[in-house]
Tab-separated table of C-alpha atoms in Angstrom:
chain	number	residue	atom	x	y	z
Z	1	MET	CA	180.425	112.577	101.713
Z	2	THR	CA	179.670	113.853	105.240
Z	3	THR	CA	178.384	111.227	107.566
Z	4	PRO	CA	176.339	111.554	110.787
Z	5	ALA	CA	179.543	110.701	112.729
Z	6	ASP	CA	181.219	113.540	110.953
Z	7	GLY	CA	178.466	115.998	112.160
Z	8	LEU	CA	178.847	114.659	115.668
Z	9	ALA	CA	182.643	115.058	115.606
Z	10	ALA	CA	182.284	118.642	114.497
Z	11	LEU	CA	180.350	119.632	117.629
Z	12	ARG	CA	182.340	121.677	120.210
Z	13	ASP	CA	181.702	122.273	123.920
Z	14	GLY	CA	181.189	125.751	125.363
Z	15	ALA	CA	178.486	126.465	122.688
Z	16	ALA	CA	176.534	129.730	122.885
Z	17	TYR	CA	173.547	129.751	125.221
Z	18	ARG	CA	170.527	127.911	123.861
Z	19	PRO	CA	167.132	128.940	125.197
Z	20	ALA	CA	165.447	125.516	124.591
Z	21	ARG	CA	166.297	122.887	127.274
Z	22	ALA	CA	166.419	120.085	124.611
Z	23	ASP	CA	169.236	121.958	122.759
Z	24	ARG	CA	171.470	122.745	125.802
Z	25	PRO	CA	174.557	120.579	126.529
Z	26	VAL	CA	174.007	118.071	129.340
Z	27	THR	CA	176.614	117.837	132.026
Z	28	ARG	CA	177.156	114.710	134.132
Z	29	ARG	CA	179.780	113.482	136.628
Z	30	LEU	CA	180.747	109.863	136.175
Z	31	ASP	CA	181.536	107.489	139.059
Z	32	SER	CA	185.181	107.935	138.181
Z	33	GLY	CA	184.879	111.602	139.105
Z	34	VAL	CA	185.273	112.785	135.501
Z	35	THR	CA	182.841	115.536	134.404
Z	36	ILE	CA	181.495	115.096	130.920
Z	37	GLU	CA	179.446	117.380	128.633
Z	38	VAL	CA	177.246	115.700	125.975
Z	39	PRO	CA	175.103	117.384	123.266
Z	40	GLY	CA	171.532	118.346	124.158
Z	41	PRO	CA	169.044	115.615	123.214
Z	42	ARG	CA	167.664	117.523	120.232
Z	43	ILE	CA	171.196	118.307	118.965
Z	44	LEU	CA	172.023	114.565	119.157
Z	45	ALA	CA	168.735	113.744	117.356
Z	46	GLU	CA	169.196	116.156	114.524
Z	47	THR	CA	172.942	115.665	114.156
Z	48	PHE	CA	173.364	111.909	114.551
Z	49	ALA	CA	170.207	109.797	115.448
Z	50	LEU	CA	167.851	110.827	112.664
Z	51	PRO	CA	170.490	111.020	109.908
Z	52	THR	CA	171.790	107.548	110.915
Z	53	LEU	CA	168.223	106.016	110.774
Z	54	LYS	CA	167.653	107.632	107.391
Z	55	LEU	CA	170.708	105.877	105.922
Z	56	ALA	CA	168.893	102.553	105.925
Z	57	ARG	CA	165.154	103.404	105.793
Z	58	ASP	CA	162.503	105.988	105.440
Z	59	VAL	CA	161.599	107.499	108.762
Z	60	TYR	CA	158.256	109.093	109.715
Z	61	ARG	CA	156.206	109.826	112.720
Z	62	SER	CA	152.575	109.485	113.581
Z	63	GLY	CA	151.311	110.538	117.019
Z	64	SER	CA	153.615	109.128	119.636
Z	65	ALA	CA	155.062	106.482	117.216
Z	66	LEU	CA	158.222	106.505	115.100
Z	67	LEU	CA	157.669	104.658	111.844
Z	68	PHE	CA	160.130	102.838	109.558
Z	69	ARG	CA	159.867	101.756	105.970
Z	70	ASP	CA	162.477	100.234	103.718
Z	71	HIS	CA	163.819	102.579	100.961
Z	72	GLY	CA	161.839	102.132	97.799
Z	73	ALA	CA	158.958	100.279	99.536
Z	74	GLU	CA	155.404	101.424	98.761
Z	75	GLY	CA	153.483	100.054	101.714
Z	76	GLU	CA	152.662	101.890	104.940
Z	77	PRO	CA	155.503	102.316	107.372
Z	78	THR	CA	155.399	100.308	110.607
Z	79	PRO	CA	156.014	101.450	114.220
Z	80	VAL	CA	159.406	100.694	115.750
Z	81	ASN	CA	160.127	99.384	119.236
Z	82	MET	CA	161.602	102.359	121.029
Z	83	VAL	CA	163.297	100.219	123.696
Z	84	HIS	CA	165.178	98.289	121.067
Z	85	LEU	CA	165.979	101.483	119.187
Z	86	ALA	CA	167.402	103.074	122.385
Z	87	GLN	CA	169.657	100.040	122.872
Z	88	GLN	CA	170.787	100.300	119.220
Z	89	LEU	CA	171.554	104.026	119.561
Z	90	ARG	CA	173.590	103.342	122.725
Z	91	GLU	CA	175.608	100.706	120.948
Z	92	ASP	CA	176.182	102.988	117.929
Z	93	LEU	CA	177.484	105.791	120.119
Z	94	ALA	CA	179.622	103.526	122.233
Z	95	SER	CA	181.281	102.024	119.133
Z	96	LEU	CA	182.124	105.303	117.536
Z	97	PRO	CA	185.830	105.256	116.343
Z	98	ASP	CA	188.409	107.415	118.093
Z	99	ARG	CA	188.985	110.586	116.062
Z	100	PRO	CA	191.671	113.160	116.645
Z	101	ASP	CA	189.506	115.770	114.917
Z	102	ALA	CA	186.545	115.219	117.229
Z	103	GLY	CA	185.456	117.732	119.760
Z	104	ARG	CA	184.706	117.071	123.370
Z	105	PRO	CA	180.964	116.262	122.930
Z	106	TYR	CA	181.886	113.356	120.621
Z	107	ARG	CA	184.493	111.949	122.984
Z	108	ASP	CA	182.267	112.473	126.042
Z	109	LEU	CA	179.317	110.703	124.401
Z	110	LYS	CA	181.417	107.542	123.909
Z	111	LEU	CA	182.481	107.785	127.526
Z	112	PHE	CA	178.925	108.419	128.739
Z	113	MET	CA	177.523	105.427	126.854
Z	114	THR	CA	180.152	103.032	128.303
Z	115	GLU	CA	180.667	104.386	131.850
Z	116	GLY	CA	177.431	106.362	132.659
Z	117	ASP	CA	174.942	104.829	135.083
Z	118	THR	CA	172.063	103.051	133.482
Z	119	GLY	CA	169.324	105.393	134.644
Z	120	SER	CA	171.018	108.570	133.449
Z	121	VAL	CA	171.945	107.063	130.098
Z	122	SER	CA	168.409	105.656	129.521
Z	123	ALA	CA	166.779	108.974	130.324
Z	124	TYR	CA	169.148	110.821	128.021
Z	125	LEU	CA	168.559	108.421	125.142
Z	126	ALA	CA	164.694	108.555	125.717
Z	127	ASP	CA	164.878	112.352	125.361
Z	128	ALA	CA	167.020	112.024	122.223
Z	129	LEU	CA	164.632	109.600	120.608
Z	130	LYS	CA	161.668	111.797	121.505
Z	131	ALA	CA	163.397	114.640	119.695
Z	132	THR	CA	164.204	112.245	116.823
Z	133	ARG	CA	160.468	111.468	116.487
Z	134	GLN	CA	159.539	115.126	116.612
Z	135	ALA	CA	162.099	115.896	113.891
Z	136	ALA	CA	160.834	113.162	111.552
Z	137	PRO	CA	158.283	114.115	108.850
Z	138	VAL	CA	154.637	113.298	109.610
Z	139	TRP	CA	153.374	110.167	107.806
Z	140	ARG	CA	150.506	111.001	105.489
Z	141	PRO	CA	148.891	108.285	103.390
Z	142	PRO	CA	149.207	109.024	99.674
Z	143	ALA	CA	146.145	110.780	98.296
Z	144	ALA	CA	143.922	108.787	96.047
Z	145	PRO	CA	144.646	109.448	92.334
Z	146	ARG	CA	142.405	112.146	90.954
Z	147	PRO	CA	140.115	111.006	88.079
Z	148	PRO	CA	141.003	112.519	84.766
Z	149	ALA	CA	139.492	115.893	84.037
Z	150	MET	CA	136.175	115.703	82.161
Z	151	THR	CA	135.829	117.258	78.677
Z	152	PRO	CA	133.393	119.989	78.172
Z	153	ALA	CA	131.039	117.492	76.490
Z	154	GLN	CA	131.311	115.116	79.466
Z	155	ARG	CA	130.626	117.963	81.948
Z	156	LYS	CA	127.591	119.007	79.934
Z	157	ALA	CA	126.317	115.455	79.865
Z	158	LYS	CA	126.834	115.053	83.615
Z	159	GLN	CA	124.950	118.326	84.274
Z	160	ARG	CA	122.124	117.150	82.100
Z	161	GLU	CA	121.990	113.831	83.889
Z	162	ARG	CA	121.603	115.669	87.207
Z	163	GLU	CA	118.864	117.860	85.759
Z	164	ASN	CA	117.005	114.869	84.303
Z	165	ALA	CA	117.180	113.154	87.676
Z	166	ALA	CA	115.731	116.276	89.405
Z	167	GLU	CA	113.016	116.557	86.854
Z	168	GLU	CA	112.024	112.885	87.202
Z	169	ALA	CA	111.941	113.175	90.974
Z	170	ALA	CA	109.682	116.252	90.656
Z	171	ALA	CA	107.325	114.474	88.283
Z	172	ARG	CA	107.123	111.399	90.496
Z	173	TRP	CA	106.426	113.513	93.517
Z	174	TRP	CA	103.576	115.523	91.731
Z	175	ILE	CA	101.818	112.425	90.337
Z	176	SER	CA	102.162	110.184	93.391
Z	177	GLU	CA	101.862	112.820	96.228
Z	178	VAL	CA	99.571	115.467	94.601
Z	179	LEU	CA	97.526	114.120	91.711
Z	180	ILE	CA	96.567	110.621	92.956
Z	181	PRO	CA	95.615	111.787	96.440
Z	182	THR	CA	93.521	114.482	94.873
Z	183	LEU	CA	91.577	111.864	92.817
Z	184	GLU	CA	90.728	110.088	96.052
Z	185	ASP	CA	88.868	113.181	97.243
Z	186	PRO	CA	88.333	115.319	94.155
Z	187	ALA	CA	87.341	118.975	94.094
Z	188	PRO	CA	84.534	120.066	91.861
Z	189	ILE	CA	86.920	121.691	89.531
Z	190	GLY	CA	90.059	119.885	88.376
Z	191	PRO	CA	90.979	116.307	87.278
Z	192	GLN	CA	88.344	113.743	88.165
Z	193	PRO	CA	88.732	110.026	88.840
Z	194	GLY	CA	88.474	107.934	85.664
Z	195	GLU	CA	88.474	111.063	83.424
Z	196	LYS	CA	90.166	111.071	80.069
Z	197	ILE	CA	92.493	114.043	79.764
Z	198	ALA	CA	94.799	115.210	77.062
Z	199	ALA	CA	98.481	114.717	78.019
Z	200	ALA	CA	99.159	118.443	77.238
Z	201	ASP	CA	96.356	119.567	79.593
Z	202	LEU	CA	97.636	117.295	82.349
Z	203	TYR	CA	101.063	118.690	81.941
Z	204	GLN	CA	99.851	122.251	82.002
Z	205	PHE	CA	97.976	121.550	85.198
Z	206	ALA	CA	101.165	120.171	86.762
Z	207	ALA	CA	103.312	122.987	85.496
Z	208	HIS	CA	100.882	125.619	86.868
Z	209	SER	CA	100.952	123.913	90.200
Z	210	PHE	CA	104.767	124.004	90.359
Z	211	GLN	CA	104.783	127.652	89.332
Z	212	CYS	CA	102.307	128.668	92.056
Z	213	TRP	CA	104.121	126.724	94.782
Z	214	ARG	CA	107.477	128.197	93.847
Z	215	GLU	CA	106.067	131.718	93.947
Z	216	ASP	CA	104.801	130.981	97.472
Z	217	GLU	CA	108.107	129.255	98.352
Z	218	GLU	CA	106.346	126.064	99.135
Z	219	THR	CA	108.514	123.765	97.042
Z	220	ASP	CA	112.131	123.548	95.780
Z	221	HIS	CA	111.161	121.331	92.854
Z	222	GLU	CA	111.763	122.516	89.357
Z	223	THR	CA	109.118	122.008	86.806
Z	224	PRO	CA	109.815	118.802	84.917
Z	225	GLY	CA	109.969	118.992	81.178
Z	226	PRO	CA	107.113	117.402	79.063
Z	227	ARG	CA	109.227	114.427	77.846
Z	228	ILE	CA	110.194	113.327	81.345
Z	229	PHE	CA	106.749	114.152	82.756
Z	230	TYR	CA	105.053	111.914	80.194
Z	231	ARG	CA	107.449	109.032	80.728
Z	232	VAL	CA	106.819	109.071	84.440
Z	233	ALA	CA	103.007	109.411	83.845
Z	234	ASP	CA	103.061	106.334	81.587
Z	235	GLU	CA	104.671	104.417	84.391
Z	236	LEU	CA	102.595	105.577	87.430
Z	237	LEU	CA	99.214	106.184	85.722
Z	238	ALA	CA	98.808	104.037	82.737
Z	239	PRO	CA	100.311	104.171	79.266
Z	240	SER	CA	98.826	106.944	77.126
Z	241	TRP	CA	97.097	106.365	73.810
Z	242	ARG	CA	96.283	108.439	70.798
Z	243	GLY	CA	92.690	109.535	71.072
Z	244	THR	CA	90.450	111.516	68.703
Z	245	GLY	CA	92.530	113.431	66.233
Z	246	GLY	CA	95.660	111.718	67.358
Z	247	VAL	CA	95.805	113.585	70.684
Z	248	LYS	CA	98.030	111.930	73.296
Z	249	THR	CA	95.565	111.001	76.064
Z	250	TYR	CA	95.575	109.594	79.613
Z	251	ARG	CA	92.841	108.017	81.597
Z	252	LEU	CA	93.169	109.081	85.246
Z	253	PRO	CA	92.863	106.258	87.802
Z	254	ASN	CA	89.710	105.793	89.747
Z	255	PRO	CA	90.578	105.030	93.388
């Protein structure tokens, strides 16, 4: 199986021109007078740094943070200390074994990590870890599980539930905001305070009001059905009773 070190050893110097600065080889002169050429920061990140990190953990990014999580864990990944990570990367590169098959970038990296001045090495590793973070997948919290799909019967019941709620709201609005205020200052024609009125007549009066208002675009309420209207009327006015001939009847309140 190919390892990150194998990928690093396969790199060769004198690579074709790369337009992005992060991909271009970096040339340095050491205090010993030796000139070295190491891979561009993004090449090091994609060839060695990120694959090495992924061997032991899941790696993600979020904003400016690099996140780690153990393989197989289910919790959220946690941010890593980039200073400590840079030191670990330097040690990993410095301790690479000598390989006769390795190209110059591999050999020069080992030399740079051990003989390069601290400022140059730190800046190079910081660029490499920035590229590592950018190459890592974005952490996205798992989506909440979707509820099971409703059956046609459940969807129909849910729709009817919404319709019933809308009808009840319309009935409450009409009785409490239209009918009762009207009884406080009644017109000559229409329901009168204390009047006994057949439930069907009261409902027809309400339904006619809703129809007129909708035609004039003065309300968005739908006309409530009789069953719901009577149930709300029993609550807000007074329970109905069976009058002469068994007719369901209400007595309107007398403010």
